[in-house]
XYZ file of C-alpha atoms in Angstrom:
761
model
C -27.199 312.945 155.526
C -30.359 314.526 154.213
C -31.552 315.804 157.380
C -27.970 317.507 157.806
C -28.093 319.479 154.499
C -31.594 320.556 155.258
C -30.980 322.041 158.594
C -27.575 323.362 157.475
C -27.971 327.241 156.428
C -27.846 328.503 152.641
C -24.124 329.604 151.946
C -23.480 333.151 150.948
C -23.571 334.233 147.316
C -19.571 334.988 147.463
C -18.878 331.519 148.478
C -21.321 329.569 146.223
C -19.880 326.935 143.929
C -21.281 324.226 141.600
C -20.207 321.408 139.276
C -18.139 323.479 136.534
C -19.778 326.798 137.379
C -18.641 330.025 138.687
C -20.230 333.070 140.390
C -20.324 336.442 138.831
C -17.684 338.009 141.186
C -15.053 335.416 139.786
C -15.981 336.260 136.161
C -15.432 339.879 137.026
C -11.912 339.141 138.291
C -11.015 336.915 135.449
C -12.185 339.676 132.736
C -10.340 342.236 135.075
C -7.257 340.397 134.933
C -7.329 340.151 130.982
C -7.655 343.952 130.906
C -4.688 344.820 133.114
C -3.019 344.408 129.848
C -4.721 347.313 128.097
C -3.963 351.303 128.709
C -5.361 353.457 131.578
C -8.171 354.934 129.499
C -9.260 351.709 127.967
C -8.693 349.719 131.328
C -10.879 352.561 132.874
C -13.854 352.450 130.113
C -13.636 348.441 130.130
C -14.038 348.370 134.130
C -16.813 351.047 133.917
C -18.697 348.892 131.189
C -17.949 345.811 133.172
C -18.803 347.730 136.517
C -22.420 348.596 134.518
C -22.833 345.153 133.560
C -22.004 343.820 137.185
C -24.487 345.941 138.738
C -27.126 345.025 136.494
C -26.252 341.242 136.879
C -26.157 341.510 140.804
C -29.289 343.455 140.367
C -31.002 340.576 138.488
C -29.513 337.832 140.714
C -30.738 339.748 144.004
C -34.226 340.010 142.315
C -34.106 336.493 141.679
C -32.944 335.969 144.978
C -35.772 337.735 146.316
C -38.322 335.908 144.151
C -36.933 332.334 145.247
C -36.912 333.168 149.037
C -40.218 331.470 149.498
C -38.715 328.073 148.071
C -35.873 326.524 149.943
C -32.533 326.015 147.836
C -29.739 323.785 149.215
C -26.298 324.206 147.680
C -24.347 321.353 146.716
C -20.179 320.995 146.264
C -18.767 318.738 143.781
C -17.627 316.154 146.644
C -21.602 316.040 147.921
C -22.767 315.172 144.875
C -20.248 312.595 144.173
C -20.786 311.424 147.728
C -24.817 311.030 146.642
C -23.825 309.424 143.569
C -21.692 306.783 145.025
C -23.773 306.379 148.080
C -24.854 302.626 149.145
C -27.296 301.492 151.315
C -25.939 300.236 154.727
C -28.812 298.122 156.020
C -28.866 294.654 156.412
C -29.528 292.043 153.742
C -33.020 291.332 154.579
C -33.843 294.691 156.529
C -36.446 295.561 153.299
C -37.791 298.263 155.805
C -34.776 300.133 156.159
C -33.835 299.565 152.547
C -37.090 301.320 151.536
C -36.780 304.214 154.001
C -32.949 304.660 152.757
C -33.963 304.509 148.944
C -36.731 306.989 149.833
C -34.526 309.649 151.549
C -31.481 308.954 148.907
C -34.172 309.610 146.002
C -35.127 313.270 147.898
C -31.707 314.298 147.802
C -31.203 313.355 144.369
C -34.564 315.415 143.419
C -33.194 318.401 145.631
C -29.656 318.252 143.805
C -31.141 317.978 140.021
C -33.408 321.061 140.709
C -30.475 323.103 142.424
C -28.463 322.217 139.092
C -31.382 323.382 136.920
C -31.506 326.685 138.810
C -27.626 327.139 138.442
C -27.869 326.362 134.636
C -30.882 328.916 134.356
C -28.509 331.298 136.365
C -25.680 330.803 134.104
C -27.517 331.327 130.955
C -28.525 334.783 132.363
C -25.233 335.698 133.209
C -23.986 334.887 129.707
C -26.729 336.894 128.170
C -25.717 340.179 130.448
C -22.120 339.644 129.803
C -22.520 339.599 126.303
C -24.728 342.917 126.444
C -22.253 344.624 128.485
C -19.486 343.460 126.087
C -21.696 344.899 122.892
C -22.257 348.039 124.898
C -18.521 348.637 125.634
C -17.577 347.714 122.087
C -19.909 350.545 121.055
C -18.821 352.883 123.249
C -15.221 352.408 121.979
C -16.009 352.859 118.393
C -17.854 356.204 118.986
C -14.520 357.383 120.851
C -12.475 356.356 117.925
C -9.847 354.704 119.960
C -8.465 352.122 117.604
C -6.014 350.537 120.525
C -8.886 350.414 122.889
C -11.106 349.036 120.420
C -8.189 346.437 119.582
C -8.009 345.597 123.304
C -11.574 345.368 123.675
C -11.516 342.865 120.899
C -8.834 340.787 122.619
C -10.882 341.047 125.905
C -13.717 340.049 123.900
C -12.046 337.098 122.646
C -10.640 336.030 126.010
C -14.107 336.405 127.487
C -15.488 333.905 124.771
C -12.794 331.355 125.386
C -14.027 332.049 128.931
C -17.756 331.248 127.840
C -16.577 328.380 125.790
C -15.034 326.833 128.789
C -17.837 327.442 130.907
C -20.050 325.902 128.495
C -18.051 322.776 128.726
C -18.263 322.727 132.088
C -22.142 323.434 131.808
C -22.108 320.546 129.548
C -20.378 318.259 131.898
C -23.035 319.662 134.643
C -25.676 318.865 132.438
C -24.205 315.170 132.220
C -23.919 314.644 135.651
C -27.433 315.919 136.109
C -28.565 313.296 133.460
C -26.579 310.560 135.275
C -28.133 311.880 138.397
C -31.972 311.489 137.085
C -30.755 308.106 135.571
C -29.759 307.106 138.950
C -32.960 308.423 140.503
C -35.054 306.788 137.958
C -33.394 303.240 138.797
C -34.104 304.016 142.529
C -37.519 304.873 141.941
C -38.029 301.301 139.949
C -35.822 300.011 142.736
C -38.215 301.399 145.586
C -41.121 299.973 143.194
C -39.605 296.383 143.111
C -39.257 296.719 146.979
C -43.006 297.807 147.398
C -44.016 294.826 145.147
C -41.905 292.423 147.041
C -43.186 293.697 150.601
C -46.787 293.138 149.222
C -45.988 289.516 148.059
C -44.494 288.880 151.183
C -47.499 289.989 152.955
C -49.750 288.184 150.465
C -47.635 284.936 151.156
C -47.774 285.274 155.005
C -51.441 285.645 154.969
C -51.586 282.387 152.708
C -49.707 280.610 155.001
C -51.969 281.787 157.920
C -54.760 280.897 155.844
C -53.402 277.768 154.946
C -52.662 277.039 158.586
C -56.189 277.930 159.292
C -57.626 275.372 156.754
C -55.290 272.982 158.166
C -56.749 273.427 161.732
C -60.177 273.579 160.334
C -59.580 269.893 158.574
C -57.984 268.600 161.482
C -61.197 269.561 163.613
C -63.338 268.122 161.069
C -61.355 264.773 160.728
C -61.458 264.254 164.563
C -65.588 265.006 164.430
C -65.504 262.615 161.466
C -63.561 260.199 163.375
C -65.757 260.219 166.673
C -68.674 259.551 164.409
C -67.381 256.899 162.753
C -66.316 255.171 166.157
C -69.837 255.763 167.352
C -71.172 254.186 164.309
C -68.520 251.369 164.329
C -69.496 250.563 167.987
C -73.220 250.670 166.858
C -72.691 248.407 163.944
C -70.833 246.168 166.124
C -73.647 245.722 168.428
C -76.249 245.344 165.589
C -73.859 242.689 164.312
C -73.881 240.973 167.676
C -77.876 241.043 167.939
C -78.060 239.663 164.339
C -75.518 236.676 165.319
C -77.779 235.849 168.102
C -80.772 236.040 165.879
C -78.775 233.934 163.326
C -78.100 231.474 166.137
C -81.757 231.143 167.179
C -82.635 230.490 163.812
C -80.054 227.826 163.360
C -81.516 226.284 166.618
C -85.215 226.469 165.116
C -84.513 225.028 161.982
C -82.710 222.132 163.346
C -85.749 221.401 165.663
C -88.133 222.082 162.557
C -86.101 219.364 160.623
C -86.126 217.008 163.562
C -89.786 217.404 163.711
C -90.236 216.951 160.036
C -88.222 213.623 160.716
C -90.318 212.628 163.719
C -93.489 212.991 161.671
C -92.251 211.501 158.334
C -91.763 208.190 160.830
C -95.150 208.452 162.400
C -96.710 208.583 158.646
C -94.702 205.703 157.611
C -95.902 204.104 160.941
C -99.352 204.961 160.315
C -99.498 203.731 156.654
C -98.295 200.532 157.745
C -100.821 200.199 160.351
C -103.221 201.007 157.553
C -102.041 198.627 155.184
C -102.407 196.055 157.963
C -106.069 197.160 158.790
C -107.139 197.078 155.237
C -105.463 193.540 154.987
C -107.571 192.429 157.820
C -110.592 193.990 156.473
C -110.411 191.800 153.201
C -109.686 188.640 155.215
C -113.087 189.539 157.267
C -114.841 190.355 154.252
C -114.008 187.352 152.633
C -114.709 185.171 155.747
C -118.201 186.910 155.770
C -118.968 186.027 152.171
C -117.539 182.411 152.897
C -119.951 182.268 156.093
C -122.776 183.609 154.105
C -122.205 181.405 151.346
C -122.589 178.303 153.910
C -125.633 179.945 155.272
C -127.220 179.786 151.979
C -125.746 176.229 151.524
C -127.033 175.056 154.955
C -130.665 176.721 154.378
C -130.524 174.930 151.117
C -129.652 171.820 152.667
C -132.347 169.960 154.573
C -130.571 168.623 157.392
C -129.131 171.658 159.360
C -130.800 172.670 162.930
C -131.651 176.089 164.285
C -129.134 176.241 166.869
C -126.271 176.034 164.136
C -127.954 178.811 162.447
C -128.261 180.807 165.442
C -124.833 180.388 166.253
C -123.797 181.366 162.750
C -125.782 184.332 163.044
C -124.393 185.318 166.030
C -121.022 185.062 164.261
C -122.120 186.988 161.490
C -123.049 189.721 163.832
C -119.867 189.667 165.676
C -117.779 189.655 162.575
C -120.140 192.565 161.135
C -119.378 194.764 164.454
C -115.601 193.795 163.813
C -115.652 195.252 160.390
C -117.291 198.598 161.401
C -114.910 199.007 164.392
C -112.151 198.259 161.691
C -113.850 201.038 159.432
C -114.020 203.453 162.177
C -110.530 203.010 162.880
C -109.528 203.164 159.191
C -111.423 206.619 158.845
C -109.442 207.721 162.194
C -106.278 206.629 160.718
C -106.994 208.512 157.501
C -107.718 211.670 159.228
C -104.454 211.128 161.498
C -102.499 210.957 158.203
C -104.040 213.840 156.538
C -103.387 215.773 159.725
C -99.562 214.481 159.610
C -99.319 215.298 155.849
C -100.748 218.907 156.556
C -98.041 219.290 159.347
C -95.439 217.883 157.046
C -96.508 220.683 154.498
C -96.110 223.104 157.451
C -92.868 221.927 158.312
C -91.675 222.119 154.582
C -92.673 225.950 154.785
C -91.489 226.779 158.016
C -88.140 225.121 156.940
C -87.982 227.113 153.663
C -89.217 230.342 155.223
C -86.262 229.791 158.262
C -84.052 229.158 155.032
C -84.988 232.460 152.989
C -84.606 234.500 156.508
C -81.378 232.734 157.038
C -80.127 233.752 153.664
C -81.179 237.392 154.219
C -79.733 237.441 157.623
C -76.637 236.175 155.952
C -76.899 238.783 153.383
C -77.221 241.429 155.948
C -74.332 240.177 157.869
C -72.144 240.128 154.878
C -73.146 243.788 154.218
C -72.427 244.591 157.511
C -69.038 242.982 157.710
C -68.500 244.829 154.278
C -69.633 248.362 156.179
C -67.256 247.571 159.125
C -64.183 246.750 156.920
C -65.053 250.068 155.088
C -65.214 251.825 158.153
C -62.051 250.564 159.568
C -60.466 251.251 156.198
C -61.718 255.026 156.373
C -60.765 255.007 159.890
C -57.097 254.143 159.344
C -57.005 256.702 156.484
C -58.561 259.296 158.940
C -55.695 258.193 161.434
C -53.054 258.399 158.655
C -54.453 262.081 157.525
C -54.612 262.882 161.269
C -50.743 261.787 161.553
C -49.835 263.781 158.153
C -51.555 266.970 159.299
C -50.163 266.674 162.883
C -46.649 266.186 161.534
C -47.220 269.305 159.049
C -48.521 271.281 162.231
C -45.560 270.630 164.091
C -43.244 271.507 160.959
C -44.943 274.676 160.854
C -44.637 275.434 164.720
C -40.904 274.114 164.646
C -41.662 271.876 167.797
C -39.112 268.823 168.578
C -41.645 265.646 168.428
C -41.326 263.056 170.994
C -42.406 259.521 171.015
C -42.468 257.462 174.296
C -42.000 253.805 174.086
C -42.388 251.485 177.395
C -40.343 248.330 177.692
C -41.684 244.949 178.968
C -41.296 243.624 182.140
C -38.217 241.576 182.826
C -38.250 238.553 185.136
C -35.550 240.803 187.308
C -38.255 243.439 187.751
C -40.377 244.170 190.735
C -43.964 242.488 191.139
C -45.916 242.459 188.391
C -49.335 243.156 190.230
C -47.751 246.766 191.545
C -48.826 248.310 188.144
C -46.639 251.914 187.919
C -47.747 252.730 183.989
C -51.364 252.673 182.441
C -52.844 253.972 179.285
C -55.895 256.323 178.840
C -58.364 254.827 176.702
C -60.338 258.137 175.736
C -60.693 259.069 171.998
C -58.124 261.962 172.460
C -55.562 260.697 174.309
C -55.781 256.939 172.689
C -52.350 256.071 171.242
C -50.847 259.417 172.846
C -51.181 259.490 176.380
C -49.498 257.594 179.414
C -50.156 257.724 183.006
C -47.424 257.255 185.772
C -48.554 255.823 188.972
C -46.677 256.963 192.166
C -47.631 256.510 195.822
C -51.133 256.350 194.803
C -51.047 259.662 192.725
C -51.432 259.654 188.711
C -49.483 261.828 186.694
C -50.551 261.951 182.810
C -48.456 263.020 179.763
C -49.231 263.326 176.269
C -46.870 262.611 173.572
C -46.923 262.762 169.641
C -47.091 258.955 170.024
C -46.758 256.241 172.961
C -45.856 252.720 172.460
C -46.999 249.897 174.982
C -44.628 246.910 175.674
C -46.515 244.859 173.028
C -45.650 247.174 169.970
C -42.719 245.305 168.306
C -39.503 247.062 166.359
C -41.930 247.358 163.148
C -44.385 249.293 164.446
C -41.853 251.680 166.125
C -40.194 252.017 162.687
C -43.543 252.450 160.735
C -44.083 255.723 162.858
C -40.844 257.255 161.527
C -40.320 256.043 158.158
C -41.693 259.079 156.688
C -39.073 261.080 158.812
C -36.364 258.959 157.689
C -37.454 259.576 154.023
C -37.198 263.354 154.340
C -33.443 262.853 154.612
C -33.333 261.747 150.901
C -35.505 264.927 150.103
C -32.654 267.326 151.526
C -33.621 267.855 154.807
C -31.579 267.531 158.187
C -33.191 264.604 160.311
C -31.983 263.769 163.628
C -33.582 261.023 166.015
C -32.089 260.491 169.530
C -33.272 258.020 172.106
C -33.282 259.543 175.962
C -34.047 257.563 179.239
C -32.293 255.788 182.440
C -30.417 253.069 182.034
C -31.715 249.741 181.340
C -35.002 251.435 179.693
C -34.166 249.953 176.193
C -32.740 252.861 174.485
C -30.040 250.610 172.681
C -32.477 247.845 171.593
C -34.933 250.717 170.256
C -32.196 252.139 167.726
C -29.917 249.161 167.259
C -31.841 246.109 168.450
C -30.619 242.602 167.750
C -28.873 242.019 164.614
C -28.945 238.312 164.824
C -32.868 238.430 165.128
C -34.178 240.145 161.297
C -37.711 240.969 163.101
C -35.844 242.681 166.168
C -33.591 245.099 164.128
C -33.353 248.546 165.636
C -34.380 252.098 163.864
C -30.544 252.500 162.471
C -30.613 248.937 160.149
C -34.218 249.455 159.132
C -33.717 253.169 158.604
C -30.602 252.768 156.493
C -32.284 249.510 154.630
C -35.224 252.350 153.494
C -32.602 254.687 152.568
C -31.124 252.423 150.139
C -34.218 250.918 148.542
C -35.710 254.543 147.895
C -32.529 255.665 146.460
C -32.647 252.680 144.274
C -36.315 253.181 143.413
C -35.483 257.267 142.466
C -32.719 256.329 139.972
C -35.868 255.716 137.247
C -36.436 259.369 137.884
C -32.852 260.275 137.204
C -31.538 260.679 140.805
C -28.082 259.670 141.613
C -26.971 259.293 145.391
C -23.617 259.657 147.235
C -23.710 258.428 150.704
C -20.814 258.679 153.762
C -21.215 257.458 156.684
C -19.240 257.951 160.289
C -19.829 256.813 163.993
C -18.378 258.412 167.217
C -18.814 258.095 170.722
C -18.595 260.702 173.478
C -16.706 258.899 176.483
C -16.332 261.012 179.509
C -16.457 264.347 177.752
C -13.901 262.898 174.863
C -14.703 262.109 171.385
C -13.832 258.643 169.976
C -13.791 257.249 166.362
C -15.639 254.158 166.256
C -14.633 253.431 162.829
C -11.000 253.714 163.060
C -8.895 250.843 162.153
C -5.821 251.801 164.385
C -7.051 252.084 167.633
C -5.087 252.161 170.759
C -5.553 251.709 174.456
C -4.155 254.417 176.701
C -3.189 252.310 180.109
C -2.967 255.858 181.823
C -6.418 256.965 180.866
C -7.837 253.846 180.276
C -9.600 254.883 176.973
C -8.569 254.408 173.307
C -7.187 256.890 171.154
C -5.932 257.327 167.851
C -2.302 259.146 167.900
C -1.782 262.410 166.311
C -5.496 262.948 165.613
C -7.502 265.870 167.449
C -11.283 265.253 167.237
C -12.783 268.954 167.144
C -16.174 269.922 166.560
C -16.792 272.743 164.006
C -19.545 274.616 162.621
C -19.688 276.182 159.396
C -21.970 279.410 157.998
C -24.504 277.034 156.438
C -25.427 275.776 159.976
C -23.618 272.369 159.045
C -21.111 270.719 161.808
C -18.277 268.371 161.124
C -15.494 266.754 163.287
C -12.260 266.998 162.115
C -9.899 263.805 161.733
C -13.247 261.630 161.717
C -12.899 258.315 159.789
C -15.506 258.791 156.797
C -16.821 255.921 154.752
C -18.594 255.973 151.442
C -21.176 253.489 151.491
C -23.498 251.990 148.686
C -25.191 248.733 150.099
C -26.567 247.259 153.336
C -23.787 244.712 153.588
C -21.118 247.593 154.161
C -23.247 249.356 156.872
C -23.871 245.997 158.518
C -19.796 245.363 158.983
C -19.662 249.227 159.975
C -22.393 248.504 162.663
C -20.615 245.409 163.859
C -17.099 247.193 163.888
C -18.765 250.085 166.010
C -20.365 247.790 168.413
C -17.158 246.059 169.071
C -15.715 249.274 169.648
C -17.830 251.080 171.996
C -17.729 251.448 175.701
C -20.052 249.154 177.696
C -19.616 248.027 181.208
C -21.623 246.181 183.900
C -23.925 247.664 186.839
C -26.336 246.827 189.170
C -29.168 248.287 187.297
C -27.796 246.613 183.807
C -26.366 243.661 182.607
C -24.661 245.795 179.839
C -24.994 249.287 180.314
C -23.707 251.903 177.267
C -21.197 254.060 178.837
C -21.155 256.307 176.120
C -23.084 258.609 173.737
C -23.078 257.136 170.176
C -23.632 258.904 167.054
C -24.046 257.621 163.707
C -24.241 259.836 160.998
C -25.104 259.310 157.353
C -24.562 262.570 154.742
C -26.765 262.019 151.591
C -25.773 264.037 148.419
C -28.190 263.379 145.500
C -28.153 264.944 142.271
C -30.903 264.680 139.109
C -28.883 264.410 135.755
C -32.196 265.616 134.037
C -32.981 268.838 135.976
C -29.362 269.311 137.048
C -30.918 269.717 141.038
C -28.723 268.785 143.738
C -30.062 267.948 147.521
C -27.802 267.572 150.758
C -29.573 265.792 153.357
C -28.121 264.298 156.856
C -29.091 261.389 158.855
C -28.306 261.454 162.627
C -29.319 258.435 164.701
C -28.293 259.055 168.393
C -28.115 256.513 171.322
C -27.772 258.590 174.494
C -25.971 256.956 177.609
C -28.669 256.288 180.458
C -29.213 258.675 183.507
C -28.458 256.445 186.739
C -28.523 257.220 190.375
C -25.240 255.797 192.110
C -27.427 254.546 194.935
C -28.987 251.953 192.726
C -26.217 251.496 190.174
C -23.264 251.189 192.719
C -20.839 252.586 190.523
C -17.237 252.667 191.596
C -13.877 253.675 190.277
C -14.137 253.975 186.784
C -18.002 253.271 186.652
C -18.502 256.068 188.934
C -16.130 258.550 186.734
C -18.410 257.337 183.771
C -21.628 257.820 185.686
C -20.471 261.465 186.857
C -19.507 262.298 183.010
C -22.991 260.910 181.805
C -25.168 262.703 184.248
C -23.016 265.983 183.833
C -23.829 265.876 179.832
C -27.313 265.193 180.310
C -27.810 267.645 183.016
C -26.249 270.332 180.333
C -29.022 268.716 177.778
C -31.566 269.643 180.157
C -30.106 273.468 180.551
C -30.139 273.659 176.847
C -33.640 272.397 176.556
C -34.817 274.847 179.459
C -33.241 277.725 177.554
C -34.884 277.040 174.275
C -38.516 276.579 176.271
C -37.871 280.262 177.765
C -36.440 281.539 174.506
C -33.623 282.739 176.475
C -31.097 284.877 173.856
C -28.144 282.604 175.434
C -28.672 279.051 174.847
C -25.296 277.219 176.802
C -24.505 274.543 173.987
C -20.882 274.782 174.554
C -21.150 273.707 178.350
C -20.778 269.982 176.914
C -19.512 268.420 173.693
C -22.832 266.524 173.454
C -24.671 269.630 173.281
C -22.343 271.396 171.144
C -22.599 268.396 168.684
C -26.140 268.611 168.710
C -26.331 272.041 168.225
C -27.920 272.244 164.592
C -30.461 269.715 165.798
C -31.907 271.325 168.919
C -31.380 275.222 167.718
C -31.305 275.020 164.020
C -33.333 274.292 161.010
C -33.466 270.483 161.323
C -36.376 267.633 161.716
C -35.742 266.222 165.236
C -37.678 263.565 166.915
C -36.776 262.254 170.463
C -37.405 258.683 171.916
C -38.316 258.650 175.586
C -37.848 255.157 176.826
C -39.505 254.204 179.856
C -38.646 251.103 182.327
C -42.066 249.680 183.918
C -40.416 248.554 187.001
C -41.916 249.840 189.955
C -38.668 250.548 191.801
C -37.642 252.786 188.767
C -40.780 255.293 189.113
C -38.717 258.299 190.014
C -36.461 257.931 187.276
C -39.502 257.341 184.782
C -41.136 260.470 186.314
C -38.243 262.636 185.480
C -37.585 261.221 182.165
C -41.186 261.990 181.127
C -41.378 265.426 182.503
C -37.896 266.137 180.619
C -39.568 264.614 177.441
C -42.726 266.978 177.895
C -40.461 270.098 178.171
C -38.788 268.915 174.854
C -41.910 268.370 173.519
C -42.926 272.229 174.161
C -39.518 273.501 172.588
C -39.989 275.617 169.361
C -36.596 275.071 167.245
C -37.714 276.589 164.023
C -39.211 275.331 160.672
C -37.153 272.686 158.868
C -35.623 274.050 155.504
C -34.609 271.921 152.706
C -30.730 272.042 151.416
C -31.378 272.336 147.601
C -28.639 273.540 145.097
C -27.780 273.903 141.300
C -23.911 273.751 142.192
C -21.596 271.088 143.401
C -21.827 270.316 146.702
C -18.966 270.211 149.215
C -18.067 266.444 150.062
C -17.075 267.344 153.592
C -19.138 265.224 155.805
C -21.339 267.127 158.562
C -23.374 266.224 161.717
C -26.236 268.640 160.875
């Protein structure tokens, strides 16, 4: 509008109008009309006086116009001024740039309008003064001529002119008030402009802060990965050192046992030597006593007179023999004493070696205990680092808006192919450990990487631990969707529902609901109160069925259950929530109520037998839990939705051997899964049109796939070698899903009473 006004040529002085103002020609016409009631002479004189004043005014106006030719002056009508004052921005709600440009343009037009009003005010004052001067000069001329009647007429004309001036003054005041209002409007627009600039600056700062935080998180993730690698290398080194210390400890124990055995042998030998020494001492004493007795006899015989020299020689020989025997015994005693001293020295050395071995054993035991403590500490740090990596990975995925994908491989069953034909392997590298899976087909390896990969040894609890934080987000006011995808017989229903009769084999649905109820009870201490509503439906042959309806009937012509008079229609509201009309909604507050609902739904769900699966799910099951929480202290209210979906399995007619109704079911299942694949392809390519309406399944999942929810997909894989083709298709589809960006999750939190209508998203 401003560009049109600026490009339009200025209007002529004869057609110029303002708010409550008149041009000089109109004033002359009005005064001329007043003068028509006077006489010819008075009228002529009055006309001459006003013509002189008019000539003077026109000369002044011409001079002012010549002086202002260098400056652009646009004329405004009353309708244009009102349009400018009542103009509202036409930009979109969040188009700040367009709002800013419109405000600047509007402010510029207001300034031009105010400037034009000021110029009109100045011109009006000049006209007023000139008119007064003309009236005074005309009055003087009338007095000089002595025309009383003419003077009276001139007075009346003057009175009429003063009334006209008063009305013009009132109109001028109104125009000034309009100018003041326009100035206030311009001031408010300037303030709005400044606030918009500050808001844009704050948005830019917030954007830069988010980018900085993302860079910091990425650097932290890289640093944690490096620390993890260092910890793993240190852990392997410590394990090697620990094994070497264990070998040294075993060797030390063997040496200690040998030393103890040697010590016992030496002690036994010392005991034997001591016994022999005591026996030799006893023999020596016996021999000495014999020598003494013989010596006494020799003396006795010498003294006696009747002994012969033969007896004396014989006794002398015996004495020498005994002396030689005694000396040999003394030598043997000395040798035994030396041996005893050597044995005692060996015993002392053995005791010293045993004490040293014990000290070394205690030292090695302390080192081993320290290494075990360090090993436990390293394992704890490794677990903390892995948890931090998962948290940072989840944060990055939330910032990117990607769909998280977990892969689970079921164990081999007795009916599967030969166990020696391995079709699935798991990489052991640091980067792919726990996240990679390799599929082998015809000798060729196809590697895939997901957010988490569970091997056949993973339990139901191990799987639930990985998604527990995602389930907790539903209580915080987020939309959460978890669905299982895969071929028939790959373990989807076991993953989602499990076996209720075995507590350790419960699936994700009952475990998630148990956590929801436990967390809601613990949050009651912080002032939170939660209300929960549950619903369950299935999509069978592109028809929605209510699994919680108590008055279901079987249609013999269609072979399906229906509820008379109810139309289940999928609808989306403006807030991105999805609900199904006429669907049964049940208020739940305990896990017992949930268990009864799950049993009722399991009895109502469509299940059939095929050549690939004894109990094959023939429909897509959707369990929805709407959570409304309110904090009485802060009056804060959150709305969360937990959607747990068990999709029907894809199958090939050549393997399933489906005929009749099973053939129709298979065709409907494959068609809906194909529509889901088309939606994923469109999202991955970021196309403008995403075909959500091609199937009721994709239309129901629209908020989860194209909205602001936290979405996780389980791709279930069969290790059967005969199912490698289907497994490869499932993994490729999961890789495309993992690459899709659906938007950053948004928390639903308000301070007003929320709509109690249940939604699926």
